[in-house]
Amino acid sequence: MSAQSFTADNTAMLLIDHQVGTMGWVRSIPFEQMKANALALANTAKAVDIPLVLTSSMEEYAQGPLLAELAEIAPKEFEARIKRLGVVNAMDDENFAAAVRETGRKKLIIAGVTNDVCTVYPTLTALQLGYEVQVVADAGGSPTKMADDISIRRMENAGATITSSIQLMAELAGNWTSDRGGKIIPFVMGLMPQQ
């Protein structure tokens, strides 16, 4: 990781293909945990004004629509989501790549619904383009644990920092007593195991 932390002022968040059909193909993490983590990331981005870019692939097919909760959390971003027509690597879609460039940020938080397809390729491309990338591995998963482990190793070996939802949210908070920290705490607490 670079000496300069990822903050709300220097970072953009990319949420890739959190679609109801595709999420059903993930077996390496429980569905509800993956969903809660992805929604907590979206809530965090909106709470502390991090540019948020959403994309989906072939919503009218088996992949299905993006999570309806994303429309509630980030209505403007949901409406502006990049609807890819089968392009596997989101960064190969010119509309998505342009939306990422338009954020003006060189540090990217990336979470895709399937780490072994939706996350790995845009992460590798972003790294090649000179972005610094943190992959939030528990806001997605893969059909098998082996597929997930391999994709995470591949991204890490290429230079991405692998993180978890709560770890990333704590980094963005910096200080729980700060204004930003106070805005993020409820989303962190929402992910804590219930007694």
CSV table of C-alpha atoms in Angstrom, one decimal:
chain,number,residue,atom,x,y,z
A,1,MET,CA,0.0,0.0,0.0
A,2,SER,CA,1.2,3.5,-0.7
A,3,ALA,CA,2.4,5.8,2.1
A,4,GLN,CA,-0.7,8.0,1.5
A,5,SER,CA,-3.9,6.4,2.8
A,6,PHE,CA,-7.1,6.1,0.9
A,7,THR,CA,-9.3,8.9,2.0
A,8,ALA,CA,-12.7,10.4,1.0
A,9,ASP,CA,-10.8,13.2,-0.7
A,10,ASN,CA,-8.5,11.1,-3.0
A,11,THR,CA,-10.5,8.0,-3.7
A,12,ALA,CA,-13.3,6.8,-6.0
A,13,MET,CA,-15.4,3.7,-5.4
A,14,LEU,CA,-16.4,1.2,-8.2
A,15,LEU,CA,-19.1,-1.3,-7.5
A,16,ILE,CA,-19.3,-3.8,-10.3
A,17,ASP,CA,-22.3,-6.1,-11.2
A,18,HIS,CA,-24.0,-6.5,-7.8
A,19,GLN,CA,-26.9,-8.0,-9.6
A,20,VAL,CA,-29.5,-10.4,-8.1
A,21,GLY,CA,-28.8,-13.2,-10.5
A,22,THR,CA,-25.1,-13.1,-10.5
A,23,MET,CA,-25.0,-12.9,-6.7
A,24,GLY,CA,-26.7,-16.3,-6.6
A,25,TRP,CA,-23.7,-17.9,-8.3
A,26,VAL,CA,-21.4,-17.0,-5.5
A,27,ARG,CA,-20.7,-19.8,-3.0
A,28,SER,CA,-17.4,-18.7,-1.3
A,29,ILE,CA,-19.2,-16.3,1.1
A,30,PRO,CA,-22.7,-16.3,2.4
A,31,PHE,CA,-25.1,-14.3,0.2
A,32,GLU,CA,-26.4,-12.0,3.0
A,33,GLN,CA,-22.9,-11.2,4.2
A,34,MET,CA,-21.7,-10.3,0.7
A,35,LYS,CA,-24.8,-8.2,0.1
A,36,ALA,CA,-24.5,-6.4,3.5
A,37,ASN,CA,-20.9,-5.6,2.8
A,38,ALA,CA,-21.6,-4.2,-0.7
A,39,LEU,CA,-24.4,-2.0,0.6
A,40,ALA,CA,-22.3,-0.8,3.5
A,41,LEU,CA,-19.7,0.3,1.0
A,42,ALA,CA,-22.3,2.2,-1.1
A,43,ASN,CA,-23.6,3.8,2.1
A,44,THR,CA,-20.1,4.8,3.2
A,45,ALA,CA,-19.3,6.4,-0.2
A,46,LYS,CA,-22.5,8.4,-0.1
A,47,ALA,CA,-22.1,9.5,3.5
A,48,VAL,CA,-18.6,10.9,3.0
A,49,ASP,CA,-19.0,12.1,-0.6
A,50,ILE,CA,-16.7,9.6,-2.3
A,51,PRO,CA,-17.4,9.4,-6.1
A,52,LEU,CA,-19.4,6.2,-6.7
A,53,VAL,CA,-19.5,4.5,-10.1
A,54,LEU,CA,-22.0,1.6,-10.6
A,55,THR,CA,-22.1,-0.8,-13.5
A,56,SER,CA,-24.1,-3.9,-14.5
A,57,SER,CA,-23.9,-6.5,-17.2
A,58,MET,CA,-26.8,-7.8,-19.3
A,59,GLU,CA,-29.5,-7.0,-16.7
A,60,GLU,CA,-32.2,-8.4,-18.9
A,61,TYR,CA,-30.6,-11.9,-18.9
A,62,ALA,CA,-29.7,-14.4,-16.1
A,63,GLN,CA,-27.6,-11.8,-14.3
A,64,GLY,CA,-30.7,-9.8,-13.4
A,65,PRO,CA,-31.0,-6.2,-12.2
A,66,LEU,CA,-28.7,-4.4,-9.8
A,67,LEU,CA,-29.7,-4.7,-6.1
A,68,ALA,CA,-32.8,-2.5,-5.6
A,69,GLU,CA,-31.2,-1.1,-2.4
A,70,LEU,CA,-28.5,0.6,-4.5
A,71,ALA,CA,-31.2,2.7,-6.1
A,72,GLU,CA,-32.3,3.8,-2.6
A,73,ILE,CA,-28.8,4.5,-1.4
A,74,ALA,CA,-27.5,6.2,-4.5
A,75,PRO,CA,-30.3,7.2,-6.8
A,76,LYS,CA,-28.3,9.5,-9.1
A,77,GLU,CA,-25.5,6.9,-9.5
A,78,PHE,CA,-28.0,4.1,-10.0
A,79,GLU,CA,-29.7,6.0,-12.7
A,80,ALA,CA,-26.3,6.8,-14.3
A,81,ARG,CA,-25.0,3.2,-14.0
A,82,ILE,CA,-23.1,1.9,-17.0
A,83,LYS,CA,-25.1,-0.9,-18.5
A,84,ARG,CA,-22.5,-3.1,-20.3
A,85,LEU,CA,-23.6,-5.4,-23.1
A,86,GLY,CA,-21.6,-8.5,-22.3
A,87,VAL,CA,-18.2,-6.8,-21.9
A,88,VAL,CA,-16.5,-8.9,-19.2
A,89,ASN,CA,-13.8,-6.4,-18.2
A,90,ALA,CA,-15.7,-3.3,-17.1
A,91,MET,CA,-12.6,-1.2,-17.8
A,92,ASP,CA,-12.8,-2.3,-21.5
A,93,ASP,CA,-16.2,-0.6,-21.7
A,94,GLU,CA,-15.5,2.9,-22.9
A,95,ASN,CA,-18.4,4.4,-21.0
A,96,PHE,CA,-17.3,2.8,-17.7
A,97,ALA,CA,-13.7,3.8,-18.3
A,98,ALA,CA,-14.8,7.4,-19.0
A,99,ALA,CA,-16.9,7.5,-15.8
A,100,VAL,CA,-13.9,6.3,-13.8
A,101,ARG,CA,-11.6,9.0,-15.4
A,102,GLU,CA,-14.3,11.7,-14.8
A,103,THR,CA,-14.0,11.1,-11.0
A,104,GLY,CA,-10.5,12.7,-11.3
A,105,ARG,CA,-9.3,10.2,-8.6
A,106,LYS,CA,-6.2,8.0,-9.0
A,107,LYS,CA,-7.0,5.7,-6.0
A,108,LEU,CA,-9.8,3.2,-6.6
A,109,ILE,CA,-11.8,1.1,-4.3
A,110,ILE,CA,-13.1,-1.8,-6.3
A,111,ALA,CA,-15.7,-4.4,-5.3
A,112,GLY,CA,-17.2,-6.7,-7.8
A,113,VAL,CA,-19.8,-9.4,-7.3
A,114,THR,CA,-17.6,-12.2,-8.5
A,115,ASN,CA,-13.9,-11.8,-7.6
A,116,ASP,CA,-12.9,-14.3,-10.2
A,117,VAL,CA,-14.5,-12.5,-13.1
A,118,CYS,CA,-16.2,-9.1,-12.3
A,119,THR,CA,-13.4,-7.9,-10.1
A,120,VAL,CA,-10.1,-9.4,-11.3
A,121,TYR,CA,-10.1,-8.0,-14.9
A,122,PRO,CA,-10.9,-4.3,-14.2
A,123,THR,CA,-8.5,-4.4,-11.3
A,124,LEU,CA,-5.7,-5.6,-13.5
A,125,THR,CA,-6.5,-3.0,-16.1
A,126,ALA,CA,-6.7,-0.2,-13.6
A,127,LEU,CA,-3.3,-1.2,-12.2
A,128,GLN,CA,-1.8,-1.2,-15.7
A,129,LEU,CA,-3.3,2.3,-16.2
A,130,GLY,CA,-1.5,3.6,-13.1
A,131,TYR,CA,-4.3,3.6,-10.6
A,132,GLU,CA,-3.8,2.5,-7.0
A,133,VAL,CA,-6.4,-0.1,-6.2
A,134,GLN,CA,-7.8,-1.6,-3.1
A,135,VAL,CA,-10.0,-4.6,-3.7
A,136,VAL,CA,-12.7,-5.2,-1.1
A,137,ALA,CA,-12.7,-9.0,-1.3
A,138,ASP,CA,-15.6,-9.7,1.0
A,139,ALA,CA,-18.1,-7.5,-0.9
A,140,GLY,CA,-18.0,-10.2,-3.6
A,141,GLY,CA,-17.0,-13.8,-3.9
A,142,SER,CA,-16.7,-16.7,-6.4
A,143,PRO,CA,-18.4,-19.9,-7.2
A,144,THR,CA,-15.8,-21.8,-5.3
A,145,LYS,CA,-13.3,-21.0,-2.5
A,146,MET,CA,-10.4,-22.1,-4.8
A,147,ALA,CA,-11.6,-19.7,-7.6
A,148,ASP,CA,-11.8,-16.9,-5.0
A,149,ASP,CA,-8.3,-17.6,-3.6
A,150,ILE,CA,-6.7,-17.7,-7.0
A,151,SER,CA,-8.3,-14.5,-8.2
A,152,ILE,CA,-7.3,-12.7,-4.9
A,153,ARG,CA,-3.7,-13.9,-5.3
A,154,ARG,CA,-3.7,-12.8,-8.9
A,155,MET,CA,-4.8,-9.3,-8.0
A,156,GLU,CA,-2.5,-9.0,-5.1
A,157,ASN,CA,0.5,-10.2,-7.1
A,158,ALA,CA,-0.3,-7.5,-9.7
A,159,GLY,CA,-0.1,-4.8,-7.1
A,160,ALA,CA,-3.6,-4.5,-5.7
A,161,THR,CA,-4.1,-4.1,-1.9
A,162,ILE,CA,-6.7,-6.7,-0.7
A,163,THR,CA,-8.9,-5.5,2.1
A,164,SER,CA,-12.2,-6.2,3.8
A,165,SER,CA,-15.2,-4.0,4.1
A,166,ILE,CA,-14.7,-3.0,7.8
A,167,GLN,CA,-10.9,-2.6,7.3
A,168,LEU,CA,-11.5,-0.2,4.4
A,169,MET,CA,-14.2,1.7,6.2
A,170,ALA,CA,-11.9,2.1,9.2
A,171,GLU,CA,-9.2,3.5,6.9
A,172,LEU,CA,-11.6,5.9,5.4
A,173,ALA,CA,-12.8,7.0,8.9
A,174,GLY,CA,-9.3,7.7,10.1
A,175,ASN,CA,-10.6,8.8,13.4
A,176,TRP,CA,-13.9,7.6,14.8
A,177,THR,CA,-14.4,11.0,16.6
A,178,SER,CA,-14.1,13.0,13.4
A,179,ASP,CA,-17.0,14.1,11.4
A,180,ARG,CA,-16.3,11.4,8.7
A,181,GLY,CA,-15.7,8.8,11.4
A,182,GLY,CA,-19.1,9.5,12.9
A,183,LYS,CA,-20.8,9.2,9.6
A,184,ILE,CA,-19.1,5.8,8.9
A,185,ILE,CA,-19.6,4.2,12.4
A,186,PRO,CA,-23.3,3.2,11.8
A,187,PHE,CA,-22.4,1.2,8.7
A,188,VAL,CA,-19.5,-0.5,10.4
A,189,MET,CA,-21.8,-1.4,13.4
A,190,GLY,CA,-24.3,-2.8,11.0
A,191,LEU,CA,-21.8,-5.4,9.8
A,192,MET,CA,-20.9,-6.5,13.3
A,193,PRO,CA,-22.1,-10.0,14.4
A,194,GLN,CA,-25.2,-9.8,16.5
A,195,GLN,CA,-25.0,-11.5,20.0
